[in-house]
Amino acid sequence: LFLVNRDPAEVEAVQSSLSHLTIIHLKNSDDVETYLGQSGSPKVLMMVGAIPATAPVTPEERGVYSTVTTILILPYVKPAQIDEGLPFPDKRMFLEMTYKPRLTPMLKVALAHGWHGIDGIQATIEQGLAQQRMWYLSDPSLRAGSDRSIFGIELEDSTRKLGESMNDIIPTCTEVDRALLNDDADALTDH
């Protein structure tokens, strides 16, 4: 796994919590070239974005965009299919976990470089459906979460369409995290 992050302490925390995996911190474009740009380097077939959907301001934030862009522009030729495993994609995939706005700055960059983009709403819908299947069966297994027959394809497809058809939420006033206010907890439920 390769991780791009502006905060080395966060990377170290991830590496420590997943010590059974090899996680390489790509700090800059030179790291991308070293680990991914050489003949015989691993091919990046999918990326997951999980940063706030605000334009980069600090040098560290801009550095993340530069590093990710270097990955996005690495040449890709679909490898010949192997006998086992998942098929290789025609286009590499960029899964954006942030969903406000749906078309985030990072997703725009990925799309501009020819990647197949999956917005955060899609991830949220699929996560919600998987959780509903598990809750319905009281079975937290991967099998239950993946079984589209539990509610039926027609109901799940209509649920997807409903979620996809909803517009972005546009705040009309300053957003406030009410949980951080000093008022007592009862004030949080007064609407």
mmCIF file of C-alpha atoms in Angstrom:
data_model
loop_
_atom_site.group_PDB
_atom_site.id
_atom_site.type_symbol
_atom_site.label_atom_id
_atom_site.label_comp_id
_atom_site.label_asym_id
_atom_site.label_seq_id
_atom_site.Cartn_x
_atom_site.Cartn_y
_atom_site.Cartn_z
ATOM 1 C CA LEU A 1 0.000 0.000 0.000
ATOM 2 C CA PHE A 2 1.144 3.498 -0.776
ATOM 3 C CA LEU A 3 -0.043 6.427 1.322
ATOM 4 C CA VAL A 4 0.106 10.133 0.477
ATOM 5 C CA ASN A 5 -0.395 12.404 3.483
ATOM 6 C CA ARG A 6 0.898 15.820 4.515
ATOM 7 C CA ASP A 7 1.344 14.768 8.156
ATOM 8 C CA PRO A 8 4.134 12.242 8.855
ATOM 9 C CA ALA A 9 2.731 11.567 12.349
ATOM 10 C CA GLU A 10 -0.579 10.434 10.844
ATOM 11 C CA VAL A 11 1.285 8.135 8.452
ATOM 12 C CA GLU A 12 3.257 6.643 11.350
ATOM 13 C CA ALA A 13 0.018 6.053 13.278
ATOM 14 C CA VAL A 14 -1.488 4.219 10.290
ATOM 15 C CA GLN A 15 1.679 2.183 9.821
ATOM 16 C CA SER A 16 1.700 1.254 13.519
ATOM 17 C CA SER A 17 -1.955 0.247 13.578
ATOM 18 C CA LEU A 18 -1.532 -1.861 10.424
ATOM 19 C CA SER A 19 1.923 -3.223 11.142
ATOM 20 C CA HIS A 20 1.113 -6.498 9.355
ATOM 21 C CA LEU A 21 1.002 -4.558 6.060
ATOM 22 C CA THR A 22 3.781 -2.827 4.185
ATOM 23 C CA ILE A 23 2.715 0.809 3.879
ATOM 24 C CA ILE A 24 5.036 3.178 2.047
ATOM 25 C CA HIS A 25 4.661 6.911 2.589
ATOM 26 C CA LEU A 26 4.961 8.757 -0.713
ATOM 27 C CA LYS A 27 6.084 12.191 0.453
ATOM 28 C CA ASN A 28 6.672 13.821 -2.935
ATOM 29 C CA SER A 29 6.884 13.276 -6.681
ATOM 30 C CA ASP A 30 10.412 11.878 -6.405
ATOM 31 C CA ASP A 31 9.084 9.110 -4.132
ATOM 32 C CA VAL A 32 6.414 8.324 -6.727
ATOM 33 C CA GLU A 33 9.064 7.975 -9.418
ATOM 34 C CA THR A 34 11.248 5.805 -7.156
ATOM 35 C CA TYR A 35 8.532 3.384 -6.072
ATOM 36 C CA LEU A 36 6.069 3.471 -8.969
ATOM 37 C CA GLY A 37 7.738 4.999 -12.020
ATOM 38 C CA GLN A 38 10.356 2.366 -12.788
ATOM 39 C CA SER A 39 10.157 -0.547 -15.176
ATOM 40 C CA GLY A 40 8.759 -3.432 -13.150
ATOM 41 C CA SER A 41 7.220 -1.156 -10.499
ATOM 42 C CA PRO A 42 3.795 -2.085 -9.148
ATOM 43 C CA LYS A 43 0.859 -0.734 -11.145
ATOM 44 C CA VAL A 44 -1.563 1.540 -9.328
ATOM 45 C CA LEU A 45 -5.024 0.413 -10.388
ATOM 46 C CA MET A 46 -7.050 2.240 -7.745
ATOM 47 C CA MET A 47 -6.686 5.248 -5.493
ATOM 48 C CA VAL A 48 -8.853 6.334 -2.583
ATOM 49 C CA GLY A 49 -9.135 10.009 -1.744
ATOM 50 C CA ALA A 50 -10.123 11.001 1.778
ATOM 51 C CA ILE A 51 -9.111 14.617 2.279
ATOM 52 C CA PRO A 52 -11.369 17.620 2.878
ATOM 53 C CA ALA A 53 -12.858 19.033 -0.306
ATOM 54 C CA THR A 54 -11.290 22.438 0.106
ATOM 55 C CA ALA A 55 -8.701 23.858 -2.240
ATOM 56 C CA PRO A 56 -5.127 23.302 -1.010
ATOM 57 C CA VAL A 57 -3.686 26.346 0.761
ATOM 58 C CA THR A 58 -0.531 25.380 2.668
ATOM 59 C CA PRO A 59 2.655 24.103 1.021
ATOM 60 C CA GLU A 60 1.996 20.685 2.593
ATOM 61 C CA GLU A 61 -1.540 20.552 1.150
ATOM 62 C CA ARG A 62 -0.284 21.586 -2.289
ATOM 63 C CA GLY A 63 2.398 18.926 -1.956
ATOM 64 C CA VAL A 64 -0.294 16.255 -1.552
ATOM 65 C CA TYR A 65 -1.920 17.392 -4.811
ATOM 66 C CA SER A 66 1.453 17.400 -6.603
ATOM 67 C CA THR A 67 2.303 13.916 -5.338
ATOM 68 C CA VAL A 68 -1.113 12.506 -6.236
ATOM 69 C CA THR A 69 -0.971 14.144 -9.676
ATOM 70 C CA THR A 70 2.362 12.431 -10.318
ATOM 71 C CA ILE A 71 0.655 9.099 -9.593
ATOM 72 C CA LEU A 72 -2.325 9.997 -11.768
ATOM 73 C CA ILE A 73 -0.129 10.734 -14.791
ATOM 74 C CA LEU A 74 1.890 7.519 -14.637
ATOM 75 C CA PRO A 75 1.359 5.688 -17.926
ATOM 76 C CA TYR A 76 -1.139 2.840 -17.827
ATOM 77 C CA VAL A 77 -1.563 0.043 -20.293
ATOM 78 C CA LYS A 78 -4.069 -2.597 -19.270
ATOM 79 C CA PRO A 79 -2.053 -5.724 -18.473
ATOM 80 C CA ALA A 80 -2.883 -9.040 -20.100
ATOM 81 C CA GLN A 81 -5.445 -10.893 -18.028
ATOM 82 C CA ILE A 82 -4.126 -13.501 -15.635
ATOM 83 C CA ASP A 83 -5.894 -16.808 -15.011
ATOM 84 C CA GLU A 84 -6.846 -16.011 -11.415
ATOM 85 C CA GLY A 85 -8.107 -12.986 -9.564
ATOM 86 C CA LEU A 86 -10.072 -9.923 -10.486
ATOM 87 C CA PRO A 87 -9.956 -8.588 -14.048
ATOM 88 C CA PHE A 88 -7.790 -5.572 -14.713
ATOM 89 C CA PRO A 89 -9.776 -2.364 -15.308
ATOM 90 C CA ASP A 90 -9.797 -0.607 -18.678
ATOM 91 C CA LYS A 91 -9.453 2.679 -16.763
ATOM 92 C CA ARG A 92 -7.888 3.042 -13.359
ATOM 93 C CA MET A 93 -10.328 3.964 -10.586
ATOM 94 C CA PHE A 94 -10.326 6.909 -8.212
ATOM 95 C CA LEU A 95 -12.722 6.444 -5.286
ATOM 96 C CA GLU A 96 -13.421 9.736 -3.543
ATOM 97 C CA MET A 97 -14.732 9.260 -0.019
ATOM 98 C CA THR A 98 -15.549 12.935 0.464
ATOM 99 C CA TYR A 99 -19.059 13.692 -0.753
ATOM 100 C CA LYS A 100 -19.547 17.402 -0.173
ATOM 101 C CA PRO A 101 -19.337 18.636 -2.842
ATOM 102 C CA ARG A 102 -19.681 15.539 -4.994
ATOM 103 C CA LEU A 103 -17.136 16.773 -7.497
ATOM 104 C CA THR A 104 -14.218 17.505 -5.175
ATOM 105 C CA PRO A 105 -11.015 19.243 -6.302
ATOM 106 C CA MET A 106 -9.109 15.924 -6.113
ATOM 107 C CA LEU A 107 -11.784 14.028 -8.061
ATOM 108 C CA LYS A 108 -11.642 16.742 -10.755
ATOM 109 C CA VAL A 109 -7.874 16.190 -11.062
ATOM 110 C CA ALA A 110 -8.316 12.410 -11.347
ATOM 111 C CA LEU A 111 -11.025 12.766 -14.006
ATOM 112 C CA ALA A 112 -8.899 15.248 -15.946
ATOM 113 C CA HIS A 113 -6.181 12.592 -16.167
ATOM 114 C CA GLY A 114 -8.532 9.943 -17.520
ATOM 115 C CA TRP A 115 -9.255 7.961 -14.369
ATOM 116 C CA HIS A 116 -12.705 6.486 -13.756
ATOM 117 C CA GLY A 117 -14.135 8.530 -10.879
ATOM 118 C CA ILE A 118 -16.418 7.196 -8.171
ATOM 119 C CA ASP A 119 -17.819 9.959 -5.977
ATOM 120 C CA GLY A 120 -18.338 9.762 -2.236
ATOM 121 C CA ILE A 121 -22.116 9.477 -2.589
ATOM 122 C CA GLN A 122 -21.639 6.122 -4.341
ATOM 123 C CA ALA A 123 -19.434 4.893 -1.497
ATOM 124 C CA THR A 124 -21.953 6.095 1.085
ATOM 125 C CA ILE A 125 -24.870 4.409 -0.688
ATOM 126 C CA GLU A 126 -23.054 1.084 -0.997
ATOM 127 C CA GLN A 127 -21.884 1.214 2.627
ATOM 128 C CA GLY A 128 -25.446 1.930 3.752
ATOM 129 C CA LEU A 129 -26.873 -0.944 1.719
ATOM 130 C CA ALA A 130 -24.260 -3.361 3.065
ATOM 131 C CA GLN A 131 -25.017 -2.283 6.649
ATOM 132 C CA GLN A 132 -28.772 -2.661 6.106
ATOM 133 C CA ARG A 133 -28.291 -6.208 4.806
ATOM 134 C CA MET A 134 -26.191 -7.107 7.862
ATOM 135 C CA TRP A 135 -28.607 -5.511 10.321
ATOM 136 C CA TYR A 136 -31.610 -7.156 8.676
ATOM 137 C CA LEU A 137 -30.026 -10.612 9.048
ATOM 138 C CA SER A 138 -28.243 -9.837 12.344
ATOM 139 C CA ASP A 139 -25.161 -11.151 10.567
ATOM 140 C CA PRO A 140 -22.085 -8.891 10.318
ATOM 141 C CA SER A 141 -20.340 -11.135 7.773
ATOM 142 C CA LEU A 142 -18.981 -10.117 4.387
ATOM 143 C CA ARG A 143 -21.334 -12.658 2.841
ATOM 144 C CA ALA A 144 -24.400 -10.944 4.319
ATOM 145 C CA GLY A 145 -23.174 -7.451 3.491
ATOM 146 C CA SER A 146 -22.601 -8.412 -0.140
ATOM 147 C CA ASP A 147 -25.809 -10.383 -0.765
ATOM 148 C CA ARG A 148 -27.953 -8.235 -3.075
ATOM 149 C CA SER A 149 -30.779 -10.776 -2.954
ATOM 150 C CA ILE A 150 -31.700 -9.889 0.649
ATOM 151 C CA PHE A 151 -33.756 -6.846 -0.342
ATOM 152 C CA GLY A 152 -33.829 -7.541 -4.064
ATOM 153 C CA ILE A 153 -32.080 -5.824 -6.919
ATOM 154 C CA GLU A 154 -35.106 -3.672 -7.793
ATOM 155 C CA LEU A 155 -35.354 -2.130 -4.304
ATOM 156 C CA GLU A 156 -31.591 -1.598 -4.073
ATOM 157 C CA ASP A 157 -31.444 -0.008 -7.519
ATOM 158 C CA SER A 158 -34.286 2.380 -6.633
ATOM 159 C CA THR A 159 -32.447 3.252 -3.403
ATOM 160 C CA ARG A 160 -29.296 4.014 -5.401
ATOM 161 C CA LYS A 161 -31.224 6.182 -7.842
ATOM 162 C CA LEU A 162 -32.827 8.116 -4.995
ATOM 163 C CA GLY A 163 -29.448 8.791 -3.370
ATOM 164 C CA GLU A 164 -27.858 9.751 -6.673
ATOM 165 C CA SER A 165 -30.697 12.124 -7.542
ATOM 166 C CA MET A 166 -30.324 14.203 -4.383
ATOM 167 C CA ASN A 167 -28.568 17.501 -4.882
ATOM 168 C CA ASP A 168 -25.569 18.651 -2.894
ATOM 169 C CA ILE A 169 -26.502 20.333 0.359
ATOM 170 C CA ILE A 170 -25.732 24.026 0.007
ATOM 171 C CA PRO A 171 -25.383 25.735 3.395
ATOM 172 C CA THR A 172 -27.284 29.022 3.610
ATOM 173 C CA CYS A 173 -25.496 30.154 6.761
ATOM 174 C CA THR A 174 -22.265 29.483 8.575
ATOM 175 C CA GLU A 175 -21.925 25.815 9.450
ATOM 176 C CA VAL A 176 -21.371 25.158 13.150
ATOM 177 C CA ASP A 177 -20.425 21.902 14.843
ATOM 178 C CA ARG A 178 -23.034 22.102 17.567
ATOM 179 C CA ALA A 179 -21.429 19.252 19.490
ATOM 180 C CA LEU A 180 -18.548 21.591 20.284
ATOM 181 C CA LEU A 181 -20.782 24.263 21.789
ATOM 182 C CA ASN A 182 -20.705 24.688 25.565
ATOM 183 C CA ASP A 183 -24.494 24.582 25.929
ATOM 184 C CA ASP A 184 -25.911 21.568 27.677
ATOM 185 C CA ALA A 185 -26.776 18.435 25.657
ATOM 186 C CA ASP A 186 -30.495 19.239 25.638
ATOM 187 C CA ALA A 187 -29.843 22.270 23.471
ATOM 188 C CA LEU A 188 -28.627 19.945 20.732
ATOM 189 C CA THR A 189 -32.079 18.428 20.307
ATOM 190 C CA ASP A 190 -34.076 21.682 20.300
ATOM 191 C CA HIS A 191 -35.175 22.088 16.661
#
